[in-house]
Amino acid sequence: MKFAVISDVHGNLPALNAVIEDAERERAEQFIFAGDYCLSNPWPDECITRMKNLNKKYSIRGNEEKYIENLIGKDQSTWTDGQMQISYWCYQKISPENRDYLLSLPTQMELTFHDVPLHISHSSEDFILDSEHKEWGTAKVAERYQKRFISPQIFREDIHRYLDNDLQFQERWKTLPEGVYIFGHTHTQWSYQSDDGKKILINPGSCGLPLDCIDQGVPYTLLDISSEGKIEIQERRVPFSKDEYLDVFLQSEQFERANVWSKVIVKELKTNREHLSFFLWFAEEYAQKIGDRARPFSVSTWEQAFELWQQGLGE
């Protein structure tokens, strides 16, 4: 059984289509989606529909789906701040049917194929505690590689070297039962497996918003489980024209309605690295400096903080 493992679509329909088409050419028989279908790119509803209409799939929720759930039943006349504009816009763009479908998804899933257990969750913390996040979260990756692009091989070697020598991870790794552990969330593509190949961690990366400092297309992972229970994985990166995509992005309704957030995402798409966390930290410092205690940030504080950050005062 061959699976296409996909995560962190974040409303990027062209990237999702490219990955699905590549997986179908590679004769994937099933799809596994590890969450985060909306927020950040302009086609949240279309991405949910595309995923939902695939015949053979297993899907779970990610953390971004919680933002949509939290807005159910809220008074939309109060949606006047700047910080949450992207969430408000997404909520309004996602059809009620797709919203119900999205929120019906489980947060975790357990499957078995050819006697091989598959464990699916959005975050690796459910399997290996904070071993990934404490040094390989997106902000840490951006700081590690600064402004340079790297190759998938360099990333693979660096994270393997770290995990091989991290005592917390190794202790946790020894206690994990055999099987395949699938997650996303960090927007970085990597995998790690035992010497006998019977225990594997898979992070397929983010097909919609890659943040691993690798400028080589959009990622997903193929997982092949033979009838004898042999496991093989292939990390793939599908060609994707960022320039063509950004031309459309800049003309989108999202770019107009959630302008600051969209501009930060454009910066991330261009550089394949984290910027949002750094901007949010700067916005918090700026709000405290001017004595603005309103949270979420008001429109004026949100926009003024962004202008200063863009000028290089926050980077």
PDB file of C-alpha atoms in Angstrom:
ATOM      1  CA  MET A   1       0.000   0.000   0.000  1.00  0.00           C
ATOM      2  CA  LYS A   2       1.457   3.326  -1.064  1.00  0.00           C
ATOM      3  CA  PHE A   3       0.433   6.472   0.807  1.00  0.00           C
ATOM      4  CA  ALA A   4       1.027  10.116  -0.041  1.00  0.00           C
ATOM      5  CA  VAL A   5       1.636  11.883   3.290  1.00  0.00           C
ATOM      6  CA  ILE A   6       0.732  15.590   3.156  1.00  0.00           C
ATOM      7  CA  SER A   7       0.609  18.264   5.849  1.00  0.00           C
ATOM      8  CA  ASP A   8       0.218  21.993   6.455  1.00  0.00           C
ATOM      9  CA  VAL A   9      -1.555  22.990   3.245  1.00  0.00           C
ATOM     10  CA  HIS A  10      -2.515  26.378   4.727  1.00  0.00           C
ATOM     11  CA  GLY A  11      -4.835  27.409   1.915  1.00  0.00           C
ATOM     12  CA  ASN A  12      -2.301  26.992  -0.911  1.00  0.00           C
ATOM     13  CA  LEU A  13      -4.432  25.331  -3.584  1.00  0.00           C
ATOM     14  CA  PRO A  14      -1.877  25.379  -6.448  1.00  0.00           C
ATOM     15  CA  ALA A  15       0.703  23.663  -4.223  1.00  0.00           C
ATOM     16  CA  LEU A  16      -1.836  21.111  -3.007  1.00  0.00           C
ATOM     17  CA  ASN A  17      -2.856  20.329  -6.583  1.00  0.00           C
ATOM     18  CA  ALA A  18       0.787  19.952  -7.625  1.00  0.00           C
ATOM     19  CA  VAL A  19       1.491  17.515  -4.790  1.00  0.00           C
ATOM     20  CA  ILE A  20      -1.658  15.443  -5.399  1.00  0.00           C
ATOM     21  CA  GLU A  21      -0.936  15.223  -9.125  1.00  0.00           C
ATOM     22  CA  ASP A  22       2.637  14.115  -8.442  1.00  0.00           C
ATOM     23  CA  ALA A  23       1.429  11.503  -5.958  1.00  0.00           C
ATOM     24  CA  GLU A  24      -1.051  10.147  -8.476  1.00  0.00           C
ATOM     25  CA  ARG A  25       1.717   9.887 -11.095  1.00  0.00           C
ATOM     26  CA  GLU A  26       3.725   7.961  -8.500  1.00  0.00           C
ATOM     27  CA  ARG A  27       0.705   5.633  -8.102  1.00  0.00           C
ATOM     28  CA  ALA A  28      -0.162   6.528  -4.536  1.00  0.00           C
ATOM     29  CA  GLU A  29      -3.209   4.507  -3.499  1.00  0.00           C
ATOM     30  CA  GLN A  30      -4.165   6.443  -0.366  1.00  0.00           C
ATOM     31  CA  PHE A  31      -3.627   9.918   1.053  1.00  0.00           C
ATOM     32  CA  ILE A  32      -2.823  10.855   4.643  1.00  0.00           C
ATOM     33  CA  PHE A  33      -3.395  14.480   5.666  1.00  0.00           C
ATOM     34  CA  ALA A  34      -1.856  15.630   8.943  1.00  0.00           C
ATOM     35  CA  GLY A  35      -3.757  18.882   9.489  1.00  0.00           C
ATOM     36  CA  ASP A  36      -3.677  22.666   8.980  1.00  0.00           C
ATOM     37  CA  TYR A  37      -5.725  23.189   5.816  1.00  0.00           C
ATOM     38  CA  CYS A  38      -6.444  26.903   6.194  1.00  0.00           C
ATOM     39  CA  LEU A  39      -4.945  30.262   7.264  1.00  0.00           C
ATOM     40  CA  SER A  40      -2.036  32.000   5.507  1.00  0.00           C
ATOM     41  CA  ASN A  41      -2.820  31.394   1.805  1.00  0.00           C
ATOM     42  CA  PRO A  42      -5.852  32.634  -0.186  1.00  0.00           C
ATOM     43  CA  TRP A  43      -7.778  29.412  -0.949  1.00  0.00           C
ATOM     44  CA  PRO A  44      -8.851  27.810   2.358  1.00  0.00           C
ATOM     45  CA  ASP A  45     -12.298  26.673   1.188  1.00  0.00           C
ATOM     46  CA  GLU A  46     -10.994  25.297  -2.089  1.00  0.00           C
ATOM     47  CA  CYS A  47      -8.256  23.338  -0.313  1.00  0.00           C
ATOM     48  CA  ILE A  48     -10.735  21.746   2.050  1.00  0.00           C
ATOM     49  CA  THR A  49     -12.977  20.792  -0.873  1.00  0.00           C
ATOM     50  CA  ARG A  50     -10.037  19.310  -2.795  1.00  0.00           C
ATOM     51  CA  MET A  51      -8.948  17.207   0.152  1.00  0.00           C
ATOM     52  CA  LYS A  52     -12.505  16.239   1.118  1.00  0.00           C
ATOM     53  CA  ASN A  53     -13.353  15.017  -2.403  1.00  0.00           C
ATOM     54  CA  LEU A  54     -10.429  12.601  -2.628  1.00  0.00           C
ATOM     55  CA  ASN A  55     -11.871   9.103  -2.468  1.00  0.00           C
ATOM     56  CA  LYS A  56      -9.170   7.328  -0.487  1.00  0.00           C
ATOM     57  CA  LYS A  57      -7.824   9.433   2.360  1.00  0.00           C
ATOM     58  CA  TYR A  58      -7.276   9.630   6.092  1.00  0.00           C
ATOM     59  CA  SER A  59      -7.370  13.127   7.559  1.00  0.00           C
ATOM     60  CA  ILE A  60      -6.903  14.699  10.965  1.00  0.00           C
ATOM     61  CA  ARG A  61      -7.160  18.242  12.317  1.00  0.00           C
ATOM     62  CA  GLY A  62      -4.267  20.577  13.005  1.00  0.00           C
ATOM     63  CA  ASN A  63      -3.890  23.517  15.369  1.00  0.00           C
ATOM     64  CA  GLU A  64      -5.117  26.068  12.797  1.00  0.00           C
ATOM     65  CA  GLU A  65      -8.525  24.401  12.714  1.00  0.00           C
ATOM     66  CA  LYS A  66      -8.940  25.415  16.363  1.00  0.00           C
ATOM     67  CA  TYR A  67      -8.900  29.094  15.356  1.00  0.00           C
ATOM     68  CA  ILE A  68     -11.888  28.442  13.103  1.00  0.00           C
ATOM     69  CA  GLU A  69     -13.698  26.474  15.802  1.00  0.00           C
ATOM     70  CA  ASN A  70     -13.165  29.268  18.340  1.00  0.00           C
ATOM     71  CA  LEU A  71     -15.071  31.724  16.116  1.00  0.00           C
ATOM     72  CA  ILE A  72     -18.265  29.682  15.880  1.00  0.00           C
ATOM     73  CA  GLY A  73     -21.215  31.603  17.325  1.00  0.00           C
ATOM     74  CA  LYS A  74     -19.166  34.757  17.974  1.00  0.00           C
ATOM     75  CA  ASP A  75     -20.525  38.242  17.247  1.00  0.00           C
ATOM     76  CA  GLN A  76     -18.892  39.241  13.973  1.00  0.00           C
ATOM     77  CA  SER A  77     -19.535  42.922  14.628  1.00  0.00           C
ATOM     78  CA  THR A  78     -16.720  42.719  17.215  1.00  0.00           C
ATOM     79  CA  TRP A  79     -14.206  41.487  14.660  1.00  0.00           C
ATOM     80  CA  THR A  80     -12.494  44.857  14.372  1.00  0.00           C
ATOM     81  CA  ASP A  81      -8.921  44.194  15.493  1.00  0.00           C
ATOM     82  CA  GLY A  82      -5.948  43.864  13.160  1.00  0.00           C
ATOM     83  CA  GLN A  83      -4.228  40.742  14.419  1.00  0.00           C
ATOM     84  CA  MET A  84      -7.068  38.285  13.792  1.00  0.00           C
ATOM     85  CA  GLN A  85      -8.088  39.573  10.360  1.00  0.00           C
ATOM     86  CA  ILE A  86      -6.776  36.407   8.706  1.00  0.00           C
ATOM     87  CA  SER A  87      -8.875  34.171  10.974  1.00  0.00           C
ATOM     88  CA  TYR A  88     -12.011  36.257  10.435  1.00  0.00           C
ATOM     89  CA  TRP A  89     -11.522  36.239   6.681  1.00  0.00           C
ATOM     90  CA  CYS A  90     -10.931  32.475   6.599  1.00  0.00           C
ATOM     91  CA  TYR A  91     -13.984  31.799   8.735  1.00  0.00           C
ATOM     92  CA  GLN A  92     -16.152  33.833   6.379  1.00  0.00           C
ATOM     93  CA  LYS A  93     -14.693  32.234   3.240  1.00  0.00           C
ATOM     94  CA  ILE A  94     -15.057  28.611   4.345  1.00  0.00           C
ATOM     95  CA  SER A  95     -18.506  27.257   3.497  1.00  0.00           C
ATOM     96  CA  PRO A  96     -20.652  25.970   6.388  1.00  0.00           C
ATOM     97  CA  GLU A  97     -20.452  22.463   4.886  1.00  0.00           C
ATOM     98  CA  ASN A  98     -16.669  22.541   4.719  1.00  0.00           C
ATOM     99  CA  ARG A  99     -16.439  24.050   8.187  1.00  0.00           C
ATOM    100  CA  ASP A 100     -18.558  21.216   9.593  1.00  0.00           C
ATOM    101  CA  TYR A 101     -16.406  18.678   7.775  1.00  0.00           C
ATOM    102  CA  LEU A 102     -13.201  20.266   9.006  1.00  0.00           C
ATOM    103  CA  LEU A 103     -14.320  20.291  12.617  1.00  0.00           C
ATOM    104  CA  SER A 104     -15.581  16.707  12.410  1.00  0.00           C
ATOM    105  CA  LEU A 105     -12.030  15.458  11.839  1.00  0.00           C
ATOM    106  CA  PRO A 106     -10.245  13.728  14.733  1.00  0.00           C
ATOM    107  CA  THR A 107      -7.107  15.190  16.289  1.00  0.00           C
ATOM    108  CA  GLN A 108      -5.314  11.835  16.146  1.00  0.00           C
ATOM    109  CA  MET A 109      -5.694   8.574  14.254  1.00  0.00           C
ATOM    110  CA  GLU A 110      -4.440   4.996  14.580  1.00  0.00           C
ATOM    111  CA  LEU A 111      -4.369   2.676  11.542  1.00  0.00           C
ATOM    112  CA  THR A 112      -2.862  -0.696  10.699  1.00  0.00           C
ATOM    113  CA  PHE A 113      -1.796  -1.913   7.252  1.00  0.00           C
ATOM    114  CA  HIS A 114      -0.130  -5.291   6.690  1.00  0.00           C
ATOM    115  CA  ASP A 115       0.404  -5.505  10.462  1.00  0.00           C
ATOM    116  CA  VAL A 116       2.259  -2.170  10.495  1.00  0.00           C
ATOM    117  CA  PRO A 117       0.758   0.349  12.955  1.00  0.00           C
ATOM    118  CA  LEU A 118       0.402   3.955  11.756  1.00  0.00           C
ATOM    119  CA  HIS A 119       0.094   6.716  14.358  1.00  0.00           C
ATOM    120  CA  ILE A 120      -1.008  10.121  13.022  1.00  0.00           C
ATOM    121  CA  SER A 121      -1.029  13.406  14.933  1.00  0.00           C
ATOM    122  CA  HIS A 122      -0.391  16.994  13.918  1.00  0.00           C
ATOM    123  CA  SER A 123       2.543  17.546  16.267  1.00  0.00           C
ATOM    124  CA  SER A 124       5.568  15.379  17.027  1.00  0.00           C
ATOM    125  CA  GLU A 125       5.150  16.341  20.689  1.00  0.00           C
ATOM    126  CA  ASP A 126       2.545  13.582  20.952  1.00  0.00           C
ATOM    127  CA  PHE A 127       5.261  11.053  20.154  1.00  0.00           C
ATOM    128  CA  ILE A 128       8.690  12.458  21.075  1.00  0.00           C
ATOM    129  CA  LEU A 129       7.801  15.283  23.492  1.00  0.00           C
ATOM    130  CA  ASP A 130       9.562  18.558  22.553  1.00  0.00           C
ATOM    131  CA  SER A 131      12.639  16.902  21.028  1.00  0.00           C
ATOM    132  CA  GLU A 132      11.869  18.397  17.627  1.00  0.00           C
ATOM    133  CA  HIS A 133      10.337  21.712  18.654  1.00  0.00           C
ATOM    134  CA  LYS A 134      12.967  22.867  21.149  1.00  0.00           C
ATOM    135  CA  GLU A 135      15.735  23.089  18.520  1.00  0.00           C
ATOM    136  CA  TRP A 136      14.017  22.453  15.167  1.00  0.00           C
ATOM    137  CA  GLY A 137      10.913  24.624  15.329  1.00  0.00           C
ATOM    138  CA  THR A 138      10.607  27.085  12.452  1.00  0.00           C
ATOM    139  CA  ALA A 139      12.103  30.047  14.330  1.00  0.00           C
ATOM    140  CA  LYS A 140      15.077  27.927  15.406  1.00  0.00           C
ATOM    141  CA  VAL A 141      15.592  26.702  11.836  1.00  0.00           C
ATOM    142  CA  ALA A 142      15.528  30.291  10.520  1.00  0.00           C
ATOM    143  CA  GLU A 143      18.099  31.325  13.115  1.00  0.00           C
ATOM    144  CA  ARG A 144      20.251  28.277  12.390  1.00  0.00           C
ATOM    145  CA  TYR A 145      20.546  28.878   8.655  1.00  0.00           C
ATOM    146  CA  GLN A 146      20.171  32.662   8.687  1.00  0.00           C
ATOM    147  CA  LYS A 147      19.492  33.995   5.164  1.00  0.00           C
ATOM    148  CA  ARG A 148      20.989  31.166   3.140  1.00  0.00           C
ATOM    149  CA  PHE A 149      19.194  28.374   1.318  1.00  0.00           C
ATOM    150  CA  ILE A 150      20.305  24.839   2.027  1.00  0.00           C
ATOM    151  CA  SER A 151      19.851  21.472   0.324  1.00  0.00           C
ATOM    152  CA  PRO A 152      17.573  18.668   1.559  1.00  0.00           C
ATOM    153  CA  GLN A 153      20.731  16.632   2.203  1.00  0.00           C
ATOM    154  CA  ILE A 154      22.188  19.268   4.532  1.00  0.00           C
ATOM    155  CA  PHE A 155      18.943  19.546   6.454  1.00  0.00           C
ATOM    156  CA  ARG A 156      18.684  15.765   6.723  1.00  0.00           C
ATOM    157  CA  GLU A 157      22.265  15.399   7.947  1.00  0.00           C
ATOM    158  CA  ASP A 158      21.938  18.219  10.472  1.00  0.00           C
ATOM    159  CA  ILE A 159      18.716  17.014  12.090  1.00  0.00           C
ATOM    160  CA  HIS A 160      19.911  13.404  12.155  1.00  0.00           C
ATOM    161  CA  ARG A 161      23.151  14.471  13.825  1.00  0.00           C
ATOM    162  CA  TYR A 162      21.148  16.357  16.424  1.00  0.00           C
ATOM    163  CA  LEU A 163      18.683  13.548  17.123  1.00  0.00           C
ATOM    164  CA  ASP A 164      21.443  10.937  17.276  1.00  0.00           C
ATOM    165  CA  ASN A 165      23.050  12.912  20.113  1.00  0.00           C
ATOM    166  CA  ASP A 166      20.032  14.272  21.985  1.00  0.00           C
ATOM    167  CA  LEU A 167      19.625  12.250  25.182  1.00  0.00           C
ATOM    168  CA  GLN A 168      15.972  13.158  25.711  1.00  0.00           C
ATOM    169  CA  PHE A 169      15.087  12.071  22.196  1.00  0.00           C
ATOM    170  CA  GLN A 170      17.072   8.841  22.370  1.00  0.00           C
ATOM    171  CA  GLU A 171      15.442   7.845  25.655  1.00  0.00           C
ATOM    172  CA  ARG A 172      11.986   8.505  24.215  1.00  0.00           C
ATOM    173  CA  TRP A 173      12.870   6.820  20.930  1.00  0.00           C
ATOM    174  CA  LYS A 174      13.793   3.599  22.714  1.00  0.00           C
ATOM    175  CA  THR A 175      10.388   3.412  24.388  1.00  0.00           C
ATOM    176  CA  LEU A 176       8.324   3.929  21.220  1.00  0.00           C
ATOM    177  CA  PRO A 177       6.787   0.699  19.917  1.00  0.00           C
ATOM    178  CA  GLU A 178       7.468  -0.358  16.344  1.00  0.00           C
ATOM    179  CA  GLY A 179       5.393   1.419  13.705  1.00  0.00           C
ATOM    180  CA  VAL A 180       5.172   4.584  11.643  1.00  0.00           C
ATOM    181  CA  TYR A 181       4.660   7.934  13.380  1.00  0.00           C
ATOM    182  CA  ILE A 182       3.326  10.710  11.133  1.00  0.00           C
ATOM    183  CA  PHE A 183       3.094  14.400  12.050  1.00  0.00           C
ATOM    184  CA  GLY A 184       3.629  17.901  10.631  1.00  0.00           C
ATOM    185  CA  HIS A 185       3.326  21.367  12.215  1.00  0.00           C
ATOM    186  CA  THR A 186       6.965  22.515  11.948  1.00  0.00           C
ATOM    187  CA  HIS A 187       6.816  22.967   8.155  1.00  0.00           C
ATOM    188  CA  THR A 188      10.095  21.045   7.795  1.00  0.00           C
ATOM    189  CA  GLN A 189      10.525  17.794   5.884  1.00  0.00           C
ATOM    190  CA  TRP A 190      12.476  15.038   7.607  1.00  0.00           C
ATOM    191  CA  SER A 191      12.326  11.432   8.698  1.00  0.00           C
ATOM    192  CA  TYR A 192      14.147   9.168  11.138  1.00  0.00           C
ATOM    193  CA  GLN A 193      14.124   5.399  11.339  1.00  0.00           C
ATOM    194  CA  SER A 194      15.519   2.519  13.330  1.00  0.00           C
ATOM    195  CA  ASP A 195      18.295   0.338  11.914  1.00  0.00           C
ATOM    196  CA  ASP A 196      15.854  -2.477  11.156  1.00  0.00           C
ATOM    197  CA  GLY A 197      13.418  -0.109   9.449  1.00  0.00           C
ATOM    198  CA  LYS A 198      10.512  -1.110  11.663  1.00  0.00           C
ATOM    199  CA  LYS A 199      10.176   2.191  13.509  1.00  0.00           C
ATOM    200  CA  ILE A 200       9.918   5.420  11.523  1.00  0.00           C
ATOM    201  CA  LEU A 201       9.167   9.079  12.187  1.00  0.00           C
ATOM    202  CA  ILE A 202       7.797  11.036   9.210  1.00  0.00           C
ATOM    203  CA  ASN A 203       7.341  14.779   8.903  1.00  0.00           C
ATOM    204  CA  PRO A 204       6.346  15.440   5.258  1.00  0.00           C
ATOM    205  CA  GLY A 205       6.945  19.182   5.585  1.00  0.00           C
ATOM    206  CA  SER A 206       4.461  21.839   4.527  1.00  0.00           C
ATOM    207  CA  CYS A 207       3.285  21.663   0.935  1.00  0.00           C
ATOM    208  CA  GLY A 208       1.573  25.053   1.321  1.00  0.00           C
ATOM    209  CA  LEU A 209       4.211  27.011   3.239  1.00  0.00           C
ATOM    210  CA  PRO A 210       7.637  25.304   3.420  1.00  0.00           C
ATOM    211  CA  LEU A 211       9.827  26.860   6.127  1.00  0.00           C
ATOM    212  CA  ASP A 212      12.885  24.598   6.072  1.00  0.00           C
ATOM    213  CA  CYS A 213      15.155  27.019   4.163  1.00  0.00           C
ATOM    214  CA  ILE A 214      15.082  24.672   1.157  1.00  0.00           C
ATOM    215  CA  ASP A 215      14.199  26.379  -2.118  1.00  0.00           C
ATOM    216  CA  GLN A 216      13.444  23.244  -4.133  1.00  0.00           C
ATOM    217  CA  GLY A 217       9.698  23.020  -4.672  1.00  0.00           C
ATOM    218  CA  VAL A 218       6.941  21.951  -2.301  1.00  0.00           C
ATOM    219  CA  PRO A 219       7.337  18.811  -0.161  1.00  0.00           C
ATOM    220  CA  TYR A 220       5.402  15.689   0.700  1.00  0.00           C
ATOM    221  CA  THR A 221       6.429  12.108   1.491  1.00  0.00           C
ATOM    222  CA  LEU A 222       5.543   8.757  -0.057  1.00  0.00           C
ATOM    223  CA  LEU A 223       5.133   5.867   2.370  1.00  0.00           C
ATOM    224  CA  ASP A 224       5.054   2.354   0.883  1.00  0.00           C
ATOM    225  CA  ILE A 225       4.124  -0.653   3.025  1.00  0.00           C
ATOM    226  CA  SER A 226       4.498  -4.010   1.257  1.00  0.00           C
ATOM    227  CA  SER A 227       2.264  -6.993   1.886  1.00  0.00           C
ATOM    228  CA  GLU A 228       5.160  -8.466   3.892  1.00  0.00           C
ATOM    229  CA  GLY A 229       5.256  -5.385   6.121  1.00  0.00           C
ATOM    230  CA  LYS A 230       8.408  -3.868   4.636  1.00  0.00           C
ATOM    231  CA  ILE A 231       8.398  -0.075   4.913  1.00  0.00           C
ATOM    232  CA  GLU A 232       9.936   2.312   2.396  1.00  0.00           C
ATOM    233  CA  ILE A 233       9.730   6.109   2.297  1.00  0.00           C
ATOM    234  CA  GLN A 234      10.577   8.666  -0.344  1.00  0.00           C
ATOM    235  CA  GLU A 235      10.798  12.373   0.440  1.00  0.00           C
ATOM    236  CA  ARG A 236       9.665  14.320  -2.595  1.00  0.00           C
ATOM    237  CA  ARG A 237       9.723  17.998  -3.541  1.00  0.00           C
ATOM    238  CA  VAL A 238       7.498  19.005  -6.441  1.00  0.00           C
ATOM    239  CA  PRO A 239       8.491  21.872  -8.782  1.00  0.00           C
ATOM    240  CA  PHE A 240       6.481  25.004  -8.022  1.00  0.00           C
ATOM    241  CA  SER A 241       6.704  28.469  -9.582  1.00  0.00           C
ATOM    242  CA  LYS A 242       6.756  30.886  -6.646  1.00  0.00           C
ATOM    243  CA  ASP A 243       6.822  33.924  -8.915  1.00  0.00           C
ATOM    244  CA  GLU A 244       3.658  32.910 -10.753  1.00  0.00           C
ATOM    245  CA  TYR A 245       1.985  32.009  -7.492  1.00  0.00           C
ATOM    246  CA  LEU A 246       2.894  35.292  -5.804  1.00  0.00           C
ATOM    247  CA  ASP A 247       1.549  37.284  -8.752  1.00  0.00           C
ATOM    248  CA  VAL A 248      -1.866  35.756  -8.076  1.00  0.00           C
ATOM    249  CA  PHE A 249      -1.501  35.962  -4.285  1.00  0.00           C
ATOM    250  CA  LEU A 250      -0.900  39.721  -4.413  1.00  0.00           C
ATOM    251  CA  GLN A 251      -4.181  40.199  -6.290  1.00  0.00           C
ATOM    252  CA  SER A 252      -6.230  38.014  -3.948  1.00  0.00           C
ATOM    253  CA  GLU A 253      -9.045  39.066  -1.652  1.00  0.00           C
ATOM    254  CA  GLN A 254      -7.064  37.778   1.312  1.00  0.00           C
ATOM    255  CA  PHE A 255      -4.185  40.127   0.515  1.00  0.00           C
ATOM    256  CA  GLU A 256      -6.618  43.033   0.642  1.00  0.00           C
ATOM    257  CA  ARG A 257      -8.592  41.929   3.706  1.00  0.00           C
ATOM    258  CA  ALA A 258      -5.694  40.639   5.852  1.00  0.00           C
ATOM    259  CA  ASN A 259      -2.929  42.761   4.409  1.00  0.00           C
ATOM    260  CA  VAL A 260      -0.299  42.684   7.151  1.00  0.00           C
ATOM    261  CA  TRP A 261      -0.579  38.953   7.723  1.00  0.00           C
ATOM    262  CA  SER A 262      -0.472  38.334   3.959  1.00  0.00           C
ATOM    263  CA  LYS A 263       2.654  40.465   3.532  1.00  0.00           C
ATOM    264  CA  VAL A 264       4.442  38.434   6.197  1.00  0.00           C
ATOM    265  CA  ILE A 265       3.374  35.199   4.480  1.00  0.00           C
ATOM    266  CA  VAL A 266       4.652  36.526   1.137  1.00  0.00           C
ATOM    267  CA  LYS A 267       8.001  37.115   2.836  1.00  0.00           C
ATOM    268  CA  GLU A 268       7.969  33.520   4.107  1.00  0.00           C
ATOM    269  CA  LEU A 269       7.046  32.138   0.692  1.00  0.00           C
ATOM    270  CA  LYS A 270       9.883  34.050  -0.954  1.00  0.00           C
ATOM    271  CA  THR A 271      12.527  32.987   1.555  1.00  0.00           C
ATOM    272  CA  ASN A 272      11.257  29.551   2.691  1.00  0.00           C
ATOM    273  CA  ARG A 273      11.860  30.499   6.316  1.00  0.00           C
ATOM    274  CA  GLU A 274       9.951  31.717   9.376  1.00  0.00           C
ATOM    275  CA  HIS A 275       9.166  35.423   9.766  1.00  0.00           C
ATOM    276  CA  LEU A 276       5.760  35.453  11.458  1.00  0.00           C
ATOM    277  CA  SER A 277       7.027  34.543  14.922  1.00  0.00           C
ATOM    278  CA  PHE A 278       9.656  37.265  14.783  1.00  0.00           C
ATOM    279  CA  PHE A 279       7.062  39.834  13.723  1.00  0.00           C
ATOM    280  CA  LEU A 280       4.647  38.788  16.485  1.00  0.00           C
ATOM    281  CA  TRP A 281       7.404  39.130  19.076  1.00  0.00           C
ATOM    282  CA  PHE A 282       8.243  42.571  17.740  1.00  0.00           C
ATOM    283  CA  ALA A 283       4.558  43.602  17.716  1.00  0.00           C
ATOM    284  CA  GLU A 284       4.247  42.577  21.378  1.00  0.00           C
ATOM    285  CA  GLU A 285       7.298  44.632  22.337  1.00  0.00           C
ATOM    286  CA  TYR A 286       6.013  47.594  20.349  1.00  0.00           C
ATOM    287  CA  ALA A 287       2.540  47.430  21.933  1.00  0.00           C
ATOM    288  CA  GLN A 288       4.046  47.345  25.402  1.00  0.00           C
ATOM    289  CA  LYS A 289       6.317  50.263  24.559  1.00  0.00           C
ATOM    290  CA  ILE A 290       3.393  52.478  23.501  1.00  0.00           C
ATOM    291  CA  GLY A 291       1.219  51.295  26.393  1.00  0.00           C
ATOM    292  CA  ASP A 292      -1.354  49.457  24.248  1.00  0.00           C
ATOM    293  CA  ARG A 293      -2.706  46.551  26.310  1.00  0.00           C
ATOM    294  CA  ALA A 294      -5.428  45.515  23.861  1.00  0.00           C
ATOM    295  CA  ARG A 295      -5.119  41.927  22.679  1.00  0.00           C
ATOM    296  CA  PRO A 296      -5.609  40.938  19.913  1.00  0.00           C
ATOM    297  CA  PHE A 297      -3.670  43.934  18.616  1.00  0.00           C
ATOM    298  CA  SER A 298      -5.728  46.847  17.313  1.00  0.00           C
ATOM    299  CA  VAL A 299      -5.558  47.735  13.631  1.00  0.00           C
ATOM    300  CA  SER A 300      -3.384  50.797  14.262  1.00  0.00           C
ATOM    301  CA  THR A 301      -0.904  48.986  16.534  1.00  0.00           C
ATOM    302  CA  TRP A 302      -0.782  45.987  14.180  1.00  0.00           C
ATOM    303  CA  GLU A 303      -0.096  48.118  11.105  1.00  0.00           C
ATOM    304  CA  GLN A 304       2.343  50.491  12.817  1.00  0.00           C
ATOM    305  CA  ALA A 305       4.319  47.587  14.257  1.00  0.00           C
ATOM    306  CA  PHE A 306       4.541  46.033  10.816  1.00  0.00           C
ATOM    307  CA  GLU A 307       5.806  49.226   9.208  1.00  0.00           C
ATOM    308  CA  LEU A 308       8.555  49.548  11.815  1.00  0.00           C
ATOM    309  CA  TRP A 309       9.438  45.858  11.515  1.00  0.00           C
ATOM    310  CA  GLN A 310       9.636  46.213   7.733  1.00  0.00           C
ATOM    311  CA  GLN A 311      12.059  49.084   8.146  1.00  0.00           C
ATOM    312  CA  GLY A 312      14.418  46.688   9.850  1.00  0.00           C
ATOM    313  CA  LEU A 313      13.828  47.819  13.414  1.00  0.00           C
ATOM    314  CA  GLY A 314      12.544  44.385  14.409  1.00  0.00           C
ATOM    315  CA  GLU A 315      14.913  42.125  12.491  1.00  0.00           C
TER     316      GLU A 315
END
